[in-house]
mmCIF file with all atom_site columns, C-alpha atoms in Angstrom:
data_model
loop_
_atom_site.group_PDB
_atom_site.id
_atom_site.type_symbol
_atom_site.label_atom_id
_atom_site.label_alt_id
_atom_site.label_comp_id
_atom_site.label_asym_id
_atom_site.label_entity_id
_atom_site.label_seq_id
_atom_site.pdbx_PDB_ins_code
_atom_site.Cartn_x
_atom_site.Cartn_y
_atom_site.Cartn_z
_atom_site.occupancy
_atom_site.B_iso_or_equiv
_atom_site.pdbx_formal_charge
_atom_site.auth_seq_id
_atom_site.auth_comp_id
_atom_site.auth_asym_id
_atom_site.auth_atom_id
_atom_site.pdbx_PDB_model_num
ATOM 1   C CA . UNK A 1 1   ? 119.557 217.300 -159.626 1.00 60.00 ? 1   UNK A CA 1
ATOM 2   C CA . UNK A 1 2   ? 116.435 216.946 -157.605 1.00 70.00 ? 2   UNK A CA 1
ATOM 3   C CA . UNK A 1 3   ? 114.256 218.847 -159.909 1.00 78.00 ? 3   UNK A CA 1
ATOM 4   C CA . UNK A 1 4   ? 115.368 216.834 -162.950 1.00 78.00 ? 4   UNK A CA 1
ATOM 5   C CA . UNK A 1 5   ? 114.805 213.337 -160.451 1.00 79.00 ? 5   UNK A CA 1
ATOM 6   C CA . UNK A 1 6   ? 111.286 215.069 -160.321 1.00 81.00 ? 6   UNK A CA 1
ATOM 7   C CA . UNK A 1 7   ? 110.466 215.656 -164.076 1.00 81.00 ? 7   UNK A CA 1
ATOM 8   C CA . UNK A 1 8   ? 111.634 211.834 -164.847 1.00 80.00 ? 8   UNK A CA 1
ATOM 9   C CA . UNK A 1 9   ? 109.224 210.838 -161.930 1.00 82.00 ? 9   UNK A CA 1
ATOM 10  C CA . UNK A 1 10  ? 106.060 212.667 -163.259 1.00 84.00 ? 10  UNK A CA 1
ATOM 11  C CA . UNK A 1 11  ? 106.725 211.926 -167.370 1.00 83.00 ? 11  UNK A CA 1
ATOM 12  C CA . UNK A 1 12  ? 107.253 208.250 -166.210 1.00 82.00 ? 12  UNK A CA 1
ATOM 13  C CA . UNK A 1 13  ? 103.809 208.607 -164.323 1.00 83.00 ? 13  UNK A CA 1
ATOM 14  C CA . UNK A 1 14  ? 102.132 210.427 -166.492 1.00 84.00 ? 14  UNK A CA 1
ATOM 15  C CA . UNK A 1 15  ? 103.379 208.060 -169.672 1.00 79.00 ? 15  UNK A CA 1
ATOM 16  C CA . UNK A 1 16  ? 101.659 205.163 -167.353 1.00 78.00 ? 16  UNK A CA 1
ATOM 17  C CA . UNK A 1 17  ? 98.255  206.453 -166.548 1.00 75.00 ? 17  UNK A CA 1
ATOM 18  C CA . UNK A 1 18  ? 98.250  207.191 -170.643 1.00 76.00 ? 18  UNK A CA 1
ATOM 19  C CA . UNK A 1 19  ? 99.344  203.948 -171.312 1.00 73.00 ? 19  UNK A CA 1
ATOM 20  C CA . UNK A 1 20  ? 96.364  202.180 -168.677 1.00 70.00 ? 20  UNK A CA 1
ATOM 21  C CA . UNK A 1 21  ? 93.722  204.555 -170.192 1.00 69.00 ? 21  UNK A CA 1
ATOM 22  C CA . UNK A 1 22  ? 94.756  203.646 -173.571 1.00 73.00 ? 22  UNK A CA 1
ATOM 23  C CA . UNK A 1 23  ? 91.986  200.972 -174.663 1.00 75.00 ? 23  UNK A CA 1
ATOM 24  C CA . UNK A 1 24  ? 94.476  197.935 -175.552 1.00 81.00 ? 24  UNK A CA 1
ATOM 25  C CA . UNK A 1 25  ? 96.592  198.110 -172.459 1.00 85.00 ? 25  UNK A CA 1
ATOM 26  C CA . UNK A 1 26  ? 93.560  195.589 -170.674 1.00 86.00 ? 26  UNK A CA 1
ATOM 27  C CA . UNK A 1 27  ? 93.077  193.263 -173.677 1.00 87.00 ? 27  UNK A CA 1
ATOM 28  C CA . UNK A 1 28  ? 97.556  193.025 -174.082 1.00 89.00 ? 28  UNK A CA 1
ATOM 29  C CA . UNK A 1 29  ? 97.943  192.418 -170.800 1.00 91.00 ? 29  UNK A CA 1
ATOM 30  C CA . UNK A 1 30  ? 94.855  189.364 -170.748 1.00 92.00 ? 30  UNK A CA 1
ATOM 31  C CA . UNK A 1 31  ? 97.048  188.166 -173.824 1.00 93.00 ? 31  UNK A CA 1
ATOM 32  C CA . UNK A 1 32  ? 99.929  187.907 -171.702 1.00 94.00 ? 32  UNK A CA 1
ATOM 33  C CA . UNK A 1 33  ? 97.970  186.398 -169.056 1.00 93.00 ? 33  UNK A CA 1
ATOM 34  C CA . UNK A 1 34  ? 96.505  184.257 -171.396 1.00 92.00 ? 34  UNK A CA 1
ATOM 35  C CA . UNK A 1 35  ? 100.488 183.041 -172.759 1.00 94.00 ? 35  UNK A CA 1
ATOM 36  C CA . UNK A 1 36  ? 101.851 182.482 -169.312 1.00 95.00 ? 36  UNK A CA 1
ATOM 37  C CA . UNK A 1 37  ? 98.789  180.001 -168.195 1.00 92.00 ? 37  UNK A CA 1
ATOM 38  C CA . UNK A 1 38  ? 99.935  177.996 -171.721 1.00 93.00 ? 38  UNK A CA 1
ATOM 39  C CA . UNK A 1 39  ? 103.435 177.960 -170.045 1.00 94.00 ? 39  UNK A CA 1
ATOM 40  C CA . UNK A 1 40  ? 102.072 176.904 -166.692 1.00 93.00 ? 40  UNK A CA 1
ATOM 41  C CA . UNK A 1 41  ? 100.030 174.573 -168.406 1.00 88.00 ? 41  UNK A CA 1
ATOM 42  C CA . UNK A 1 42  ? 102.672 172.562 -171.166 1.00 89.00 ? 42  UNK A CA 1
ATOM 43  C CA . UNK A 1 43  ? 105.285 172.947 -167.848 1.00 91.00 ? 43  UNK A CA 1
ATOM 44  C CA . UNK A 1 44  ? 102.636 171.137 -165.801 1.00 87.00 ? 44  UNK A CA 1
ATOM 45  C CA . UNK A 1 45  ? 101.625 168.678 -168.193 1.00 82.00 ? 45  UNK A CA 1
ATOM 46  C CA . UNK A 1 46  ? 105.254 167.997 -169.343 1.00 85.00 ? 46  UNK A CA 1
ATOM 47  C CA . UNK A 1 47  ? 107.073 167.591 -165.383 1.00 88.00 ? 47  UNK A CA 1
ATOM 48  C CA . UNK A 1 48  ? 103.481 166.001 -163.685 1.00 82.00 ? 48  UNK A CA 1
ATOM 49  C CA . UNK A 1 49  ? 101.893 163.579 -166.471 1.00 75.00 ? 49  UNK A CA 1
ATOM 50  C CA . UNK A 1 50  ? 101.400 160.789 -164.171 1.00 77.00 ? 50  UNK A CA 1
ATOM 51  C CA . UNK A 1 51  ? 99.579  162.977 -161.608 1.00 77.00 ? 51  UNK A CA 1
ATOM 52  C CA . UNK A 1 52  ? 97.372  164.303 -164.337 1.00 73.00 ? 52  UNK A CA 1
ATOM 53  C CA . UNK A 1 53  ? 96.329  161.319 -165.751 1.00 72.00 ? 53  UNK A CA 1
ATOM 54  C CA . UNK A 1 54  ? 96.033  159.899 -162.049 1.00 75.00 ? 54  UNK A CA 1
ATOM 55  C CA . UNK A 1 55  ? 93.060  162.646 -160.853 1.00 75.00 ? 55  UNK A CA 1
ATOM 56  C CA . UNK A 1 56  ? 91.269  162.763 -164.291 1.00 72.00 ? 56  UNK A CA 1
ATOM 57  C CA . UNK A 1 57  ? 88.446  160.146 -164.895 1.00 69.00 ? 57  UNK A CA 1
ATOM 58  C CA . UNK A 1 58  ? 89.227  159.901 -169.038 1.00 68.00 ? 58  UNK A CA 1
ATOM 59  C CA . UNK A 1 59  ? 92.475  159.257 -170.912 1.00 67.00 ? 59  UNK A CA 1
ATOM 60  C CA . UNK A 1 60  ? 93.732  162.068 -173.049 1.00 64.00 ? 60  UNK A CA 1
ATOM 61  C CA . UNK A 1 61  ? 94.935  160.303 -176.027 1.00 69.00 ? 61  UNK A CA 1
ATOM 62  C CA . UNK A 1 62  ? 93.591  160.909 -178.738 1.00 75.00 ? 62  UNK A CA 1
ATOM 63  C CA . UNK A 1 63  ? 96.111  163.918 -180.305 1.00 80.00 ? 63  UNK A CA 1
ATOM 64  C CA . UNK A 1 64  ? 93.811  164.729 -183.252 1.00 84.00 ? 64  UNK A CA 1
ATOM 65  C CA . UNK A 1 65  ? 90.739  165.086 -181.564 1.00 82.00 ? 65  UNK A CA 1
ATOM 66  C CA . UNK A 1 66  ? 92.122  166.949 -178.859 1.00 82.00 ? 66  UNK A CA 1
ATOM 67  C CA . UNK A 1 67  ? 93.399  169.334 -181.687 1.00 87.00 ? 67  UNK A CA 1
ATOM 68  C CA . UNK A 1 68  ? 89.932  169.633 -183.735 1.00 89.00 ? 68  UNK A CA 1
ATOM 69  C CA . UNK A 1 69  ? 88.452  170.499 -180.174 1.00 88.00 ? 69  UNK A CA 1
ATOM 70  C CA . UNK A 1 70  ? 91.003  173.374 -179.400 1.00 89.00 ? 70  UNK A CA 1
ATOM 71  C CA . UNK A 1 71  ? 90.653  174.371 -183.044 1.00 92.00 ? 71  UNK A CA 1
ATOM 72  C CA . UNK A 1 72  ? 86.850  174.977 -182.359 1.00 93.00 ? 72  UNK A CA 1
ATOM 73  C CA . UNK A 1 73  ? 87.206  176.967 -179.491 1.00 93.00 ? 73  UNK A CA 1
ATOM 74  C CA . UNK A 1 74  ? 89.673  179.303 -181.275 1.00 93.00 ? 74  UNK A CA 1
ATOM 75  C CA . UNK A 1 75  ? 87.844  179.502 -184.274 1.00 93.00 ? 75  UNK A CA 1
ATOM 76  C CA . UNK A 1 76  ? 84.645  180.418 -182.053 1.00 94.00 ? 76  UNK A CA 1
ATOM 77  C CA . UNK A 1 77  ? 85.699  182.658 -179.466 1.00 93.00 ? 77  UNK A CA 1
ATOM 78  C CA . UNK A 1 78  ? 87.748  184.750 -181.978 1.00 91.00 ? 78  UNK A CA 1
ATOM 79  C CA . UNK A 1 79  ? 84.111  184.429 -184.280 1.00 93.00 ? 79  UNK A CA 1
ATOM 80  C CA . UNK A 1 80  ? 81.804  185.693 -181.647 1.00 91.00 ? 80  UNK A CA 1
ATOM 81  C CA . UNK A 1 81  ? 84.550  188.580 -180.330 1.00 88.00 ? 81  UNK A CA 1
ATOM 82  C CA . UNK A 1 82  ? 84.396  190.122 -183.995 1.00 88.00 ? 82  UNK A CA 1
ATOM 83  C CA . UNK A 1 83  ? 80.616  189.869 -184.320 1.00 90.00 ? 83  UNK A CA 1
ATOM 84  C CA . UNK A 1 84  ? 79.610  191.004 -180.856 1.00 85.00 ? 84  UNK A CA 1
ATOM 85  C CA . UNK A 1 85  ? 82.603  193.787 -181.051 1.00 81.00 ? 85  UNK A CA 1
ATOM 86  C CA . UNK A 1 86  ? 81.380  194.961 -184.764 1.00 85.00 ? 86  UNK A CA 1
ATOM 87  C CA . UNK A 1 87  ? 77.787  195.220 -183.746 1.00 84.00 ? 87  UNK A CA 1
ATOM 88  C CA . UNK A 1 88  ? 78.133  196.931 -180.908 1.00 79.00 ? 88  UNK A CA 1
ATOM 89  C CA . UNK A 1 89  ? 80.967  199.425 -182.287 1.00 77.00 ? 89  UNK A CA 1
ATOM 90  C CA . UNK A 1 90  ? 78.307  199.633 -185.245 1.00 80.00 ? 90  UNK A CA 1
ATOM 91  C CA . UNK A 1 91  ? 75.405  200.343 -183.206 1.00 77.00 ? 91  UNK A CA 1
ATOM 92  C CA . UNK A 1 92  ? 77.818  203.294 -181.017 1.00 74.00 ? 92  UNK A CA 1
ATOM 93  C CA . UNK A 1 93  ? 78.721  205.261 -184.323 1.00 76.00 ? 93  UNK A CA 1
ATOM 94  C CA . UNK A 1 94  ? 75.060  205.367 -185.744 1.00 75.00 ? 94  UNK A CA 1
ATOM 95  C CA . UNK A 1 95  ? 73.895  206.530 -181.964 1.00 74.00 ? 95  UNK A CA 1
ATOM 96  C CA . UNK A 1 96  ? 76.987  208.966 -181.680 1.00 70.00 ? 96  UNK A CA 1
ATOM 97  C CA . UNK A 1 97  ? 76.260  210.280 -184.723 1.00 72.00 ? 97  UNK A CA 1
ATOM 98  C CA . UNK A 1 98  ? 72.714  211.195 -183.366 1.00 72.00 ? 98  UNK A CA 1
ATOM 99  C CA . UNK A 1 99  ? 73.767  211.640 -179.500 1.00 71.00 ? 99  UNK A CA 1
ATOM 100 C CA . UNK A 1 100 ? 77.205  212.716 -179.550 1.00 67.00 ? 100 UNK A CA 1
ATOM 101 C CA . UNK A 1 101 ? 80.874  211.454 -180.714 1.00 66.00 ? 101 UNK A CA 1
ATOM 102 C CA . UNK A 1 102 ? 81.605  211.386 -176.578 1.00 67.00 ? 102 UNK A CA 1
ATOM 103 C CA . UNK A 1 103 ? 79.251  208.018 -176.719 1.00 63.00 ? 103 UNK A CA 1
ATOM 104 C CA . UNK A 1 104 ? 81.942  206.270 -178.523 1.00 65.00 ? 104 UNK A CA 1
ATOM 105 C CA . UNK A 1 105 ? 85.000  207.264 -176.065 1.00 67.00 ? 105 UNK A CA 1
ATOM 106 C CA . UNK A 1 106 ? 83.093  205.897 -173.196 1.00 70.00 ? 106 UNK A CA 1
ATOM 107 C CA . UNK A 1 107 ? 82.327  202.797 -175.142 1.00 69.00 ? 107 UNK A CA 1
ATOM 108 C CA . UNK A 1 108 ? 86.163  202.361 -175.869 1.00 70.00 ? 108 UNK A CA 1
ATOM 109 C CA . UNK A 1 109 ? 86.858  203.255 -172.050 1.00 73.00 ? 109 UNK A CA 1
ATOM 110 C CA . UNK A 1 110 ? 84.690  200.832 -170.830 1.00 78.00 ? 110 UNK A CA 1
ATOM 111 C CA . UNK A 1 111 ? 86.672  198.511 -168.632 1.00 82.00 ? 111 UNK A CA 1
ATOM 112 C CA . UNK A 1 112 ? 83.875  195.762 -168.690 1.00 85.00 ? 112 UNK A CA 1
ATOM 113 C CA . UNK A 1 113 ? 84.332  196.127 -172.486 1.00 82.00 ? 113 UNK A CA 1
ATOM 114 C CA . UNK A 1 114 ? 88.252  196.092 -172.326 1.00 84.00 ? 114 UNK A CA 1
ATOM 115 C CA . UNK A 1 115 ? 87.730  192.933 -170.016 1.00 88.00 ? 115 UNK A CA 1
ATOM 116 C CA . UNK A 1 116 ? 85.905  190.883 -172.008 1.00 88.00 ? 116 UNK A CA 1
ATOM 117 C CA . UNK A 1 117 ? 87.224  191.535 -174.976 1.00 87.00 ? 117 UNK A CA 1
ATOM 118 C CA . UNK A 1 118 ? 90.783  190.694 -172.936 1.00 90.00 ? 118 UNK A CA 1
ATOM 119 C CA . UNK A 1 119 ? 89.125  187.322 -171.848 1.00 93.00 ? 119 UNK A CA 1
ATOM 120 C CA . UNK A 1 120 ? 87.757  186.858 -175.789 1.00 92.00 ? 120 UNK A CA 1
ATOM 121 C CA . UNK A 1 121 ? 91.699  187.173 -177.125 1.00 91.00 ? 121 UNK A CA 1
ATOM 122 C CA . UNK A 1 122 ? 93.368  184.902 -173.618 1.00 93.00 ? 122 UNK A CA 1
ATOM 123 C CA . UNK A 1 123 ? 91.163  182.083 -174.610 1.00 93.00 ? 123 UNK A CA 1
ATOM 124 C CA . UNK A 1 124 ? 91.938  182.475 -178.465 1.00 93.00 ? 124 UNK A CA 1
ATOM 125 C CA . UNK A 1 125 ? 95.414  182.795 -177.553 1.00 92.00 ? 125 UNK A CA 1
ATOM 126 C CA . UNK A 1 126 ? 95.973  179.851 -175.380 1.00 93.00 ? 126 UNK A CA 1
ATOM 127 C CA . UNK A 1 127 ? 93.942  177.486 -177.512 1.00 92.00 ? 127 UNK A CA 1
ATOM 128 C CA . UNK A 1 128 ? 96.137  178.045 -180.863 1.00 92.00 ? 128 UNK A CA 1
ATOM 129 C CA . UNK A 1 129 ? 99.191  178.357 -178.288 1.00 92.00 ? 129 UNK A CA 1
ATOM 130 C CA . UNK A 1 130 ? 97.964  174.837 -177.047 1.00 90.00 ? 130 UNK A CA 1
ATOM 131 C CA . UNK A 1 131 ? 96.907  173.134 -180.651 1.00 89.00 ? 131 UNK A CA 1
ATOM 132 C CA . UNK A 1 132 ? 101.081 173.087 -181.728 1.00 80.00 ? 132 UNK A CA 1
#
Protein backbone atom coordinates (compact mmCIF):
# COMPACT_ATOMS: atom_id res chain seq x y z
CA UNK A 1 0.00 0.00 0.00
CA UNK A 2 2.86 2.30 0.71
CA UNK A 3 4.63 1.72 -2.48
CA UNK A 4 1.51 2.38 -4.57
CA UNK A 5 0.91 5.84 -2.02
CA UNK A 6 4.50 6.44 -3.47
CA UNK A 7 3.98 6.00 -7.30
CA UNK A 8 0.68 8.35 -7.05
CA UNK A 9 3.00 10.87 -5.16
CA UNK A 10 5.83 11.03 -7.82
CA UNK A 11 3.33 10.78 -11.23
CA UNK A 12 1.32 13.61 -9.47
CA UNK A 13 4.76 15.50 -9.10
CA UNK A 14 6.18 14.72 -11.97
CA UNK A 15 2.70 15.57 -14.08
CA UNK A 16 3.22 19.17 -12.22
CA UNK A 17 6.74 20.15 -12.95
CA UNK A 18 5.58 19.08 -16.80
CA UNK A 19 2.69 21.02 -16.56
CA UNK A 20 4.88 24.46 -15.04
CA UNK A 21 7.57 23.86 -17.75
CA UNK A 22 4.99 23.62 -20.33
CA UNK A 23 5.08 27.25 -22.02
CA UNK A 24 1.21 28.20 -21.47
CA UNK A 25 0.96 27.21 -17.86
CA UNK A 26 2.44 31.19 -17.04
CA UNK A 27 0.32 33.02 -19.65
CA UNK A 28 -3.24 30.61 -18.29
CA UNK A 29 -2.60 31.27 -15.06
CA UNK A 30 -2.05 35.52 -15.77
CA UNK A 31 -5.51 34.89 -17.59
CA UNK A 32 -6.94 33.71 -14.52
CA UNK A 33 -5.34 36.35 -12.64
CA UNK A 34 -6.39 38.66 -15.04
CA UNK A 35 -10.50 37.23 -14.61
CA UNK A 36 -10.48 37.30 -10.86
CA UNK A 37 -9.22 41.20 -10.67
CA UNK A 38 -12.55 41.77 -13.19
CA UNK A 39 -14.47 40.00 -10.32
CA UNK A 40 -12.78 42.02 -7.63
CA UNK A 41 -13.27 44.88 -9.65
CA UNK A 42 -17.40 44.70 -10.90
CA UNK A 43 -17.80 43.28 -6.93
CA UNK A 44 -16.10 46.50 -5.81
CA UNK A 45 -17.68 48.80 -8.05
CA UNK A 46 -21.15 47.16 -7.64
CA UNK A 47 -21.18 46.91 -3.27
CA UNK A 48 -18.80 50.45 -2.86
CA UNK A 49 -20.09 53.00 -5.68
CA UNK A 50 -20.41 55.82 -3.39
CA UNK A 51 -16.86 55.37 -2.03
CA UNK A 52 -15.56 55.23 -5.55
CA UNK A 53 -17.03 58.09 -6.83
CA UNK A 54 -16.18 59.84 -3.36
CA UNK A 55 -12.00 59.43 -3.77
CA UNK A 56 -11.96 59.96 -7.61
CA UNK A 57 -11.61 63.63 -8.88
CA UNK A 58 -13.92 62.90 -12.34
CA UNK A 59 -17.37 61.36 -12.74
CA UNK A 60 -17.53 58.11 -14.60
CA UNK A 61 -20.55 58.52 -16.63
CA UNK A 62 -20.28 58.48 -19.70
CA UNK A 63 -21.02 54.42 -20.59
CA UNK A 64 -20.03 54.72 -24.27
CA UNK A 65 -16.93 56.38 -23.94
CA UNK A 66 -15.84 54.39 -21.19
CA UNK A 67 -16.52 51.39 -23.62
CA UNK A 68 -14.62 52.88 -26.85
CA UNK A 69 -11.67 53.43 -24.27
CA UNK A 70 -11.61 49.73 -22.98
CA UNK A 71 -12.20 48.70 -26.58
CA UNK A 72 -8.82 50.44 -27.48
CA UNK A 73 -6.85 48.95 -24.99
CA UNK A 74 -8.02 45.44 -26.01
CA UNK A 75 -7.73 45.97 -29.47
CA UNK A 76 -4.02 47.30 -28.78
CA UNK A 77 -2.53 45.18 -26.31
CA UNK A 78 -3.81 42.02 -28.12
CA UNK A 79 -2.23 44.09 -31.56
CA UNK A 80 1.19 44.67 -30.20
CA UNK A 81 1.32 40.91 -28.34
CA UNK A 82 0.89 39.32 -31.97
CA UNK A 83 3.38 41.64 -33.66
CA UNK A 84 6.09 41.69 -31.03
CA UNK A 85 5.40 37.70 -30.45
CA UNK A 86 5.52 37.01 -34.47
CA UNK A 87 8.68 38.96 -34.94
CA UNK A 88 10.49 37.70 -32.44
CA UNK A 89 9.30 33.90 -32.97
CA UNK A 90 10.22 34.90 -36.71
CA UNK A 91 13.52 36.21 -36.04
CA UNK A 92 14.27 32.68 -33.53
CA UNK A 93 13.45 30.19 -36.47
CA UNK A 94 15.63 32.02 -39.18
CA UNK A 95 18.60 32.17 -36.32
CA UNK A 96 17.83 28.46 -35.22
CA UNK A 97 17.92 27.45 -38.46
CA UNK A 98 21.55 28.88 -38.69
CA UNK A 99 22.53 28.37 -34.81
CA UNK A 100 20.61 25.53 -33.69
CA UNK A 101 16.77 24.33 -33.19
CA UNK A 102 17.79 24.45 -29.12
CA UNK A 103 17.56 28.52 -29.69
CA UNK A 104 13.91 28.20 -30.08
CA UNK A 105 13.19 25.94 -26.80
CA UNK A 106 14.92 28.46 -24.72
CA UNK A 107 12.97 31.20 -26.37
CA UNK A 108 9.65 29.29 -25.52
CA UNK A 109 11.12 28.61 -21.88
CA UNK A 110 11.81 31.95 -21.26
CA UNK A 111 9.90 32.97 -18.18
CA UNK A 112 10.37 36.79 -18.92
CA UNK A 113 8.77 35.80 -22.27
CA UNK A 114 5.96 33.61 -20.63
CA UNK A 115 5.45 36.75 -18.29
CA UNK A 116 4.85 39.23 -20.53
CA UNK A 117 3.11 37.60 -22.83
CA UNK A 118 0.83 36.50 -19.50
CA UNK A 119 0.55 40.31 -18.67
CA UNK A 120 -0.23 41.01 -22.74
CA UNK A 121 -3.45 38.36 -22.51
CA UNK A 122 -4.59 39.66 -18.35
CA UNK A 123 -4.96 43.10 -19.72
CA UNK A 124 -6.79 41.89 -23.00
CA UNK A 125 -8.79 39.76 -20.89
CA UNK A 126 -10.02 42.09 -18.29
CA UNK A 127 -10.70 44.93 -20.69
CA UNK A 128 -13.28 42.84 -23.00
CA UNK A 129 -14.34 41.14 -19.53
CA UNK A 130 -14.95 44.85 -18.38
CA UNK A 131 -16.54 46.42 -21.85
CA UNK A 132 -20.02 43.96 -21.24
Amino acid sequence: MSSLISKFKNYVLRSLAEIRSNYWFVPLTYLGGGTLLFIFSAWIDVTHSDLISAFLPFKLTDVEATRIFLSTIAGSTITVAGVIFSITILASIHASSQIGPRLLSGFMEDRANQKCLGIYIATFTHCILAIN
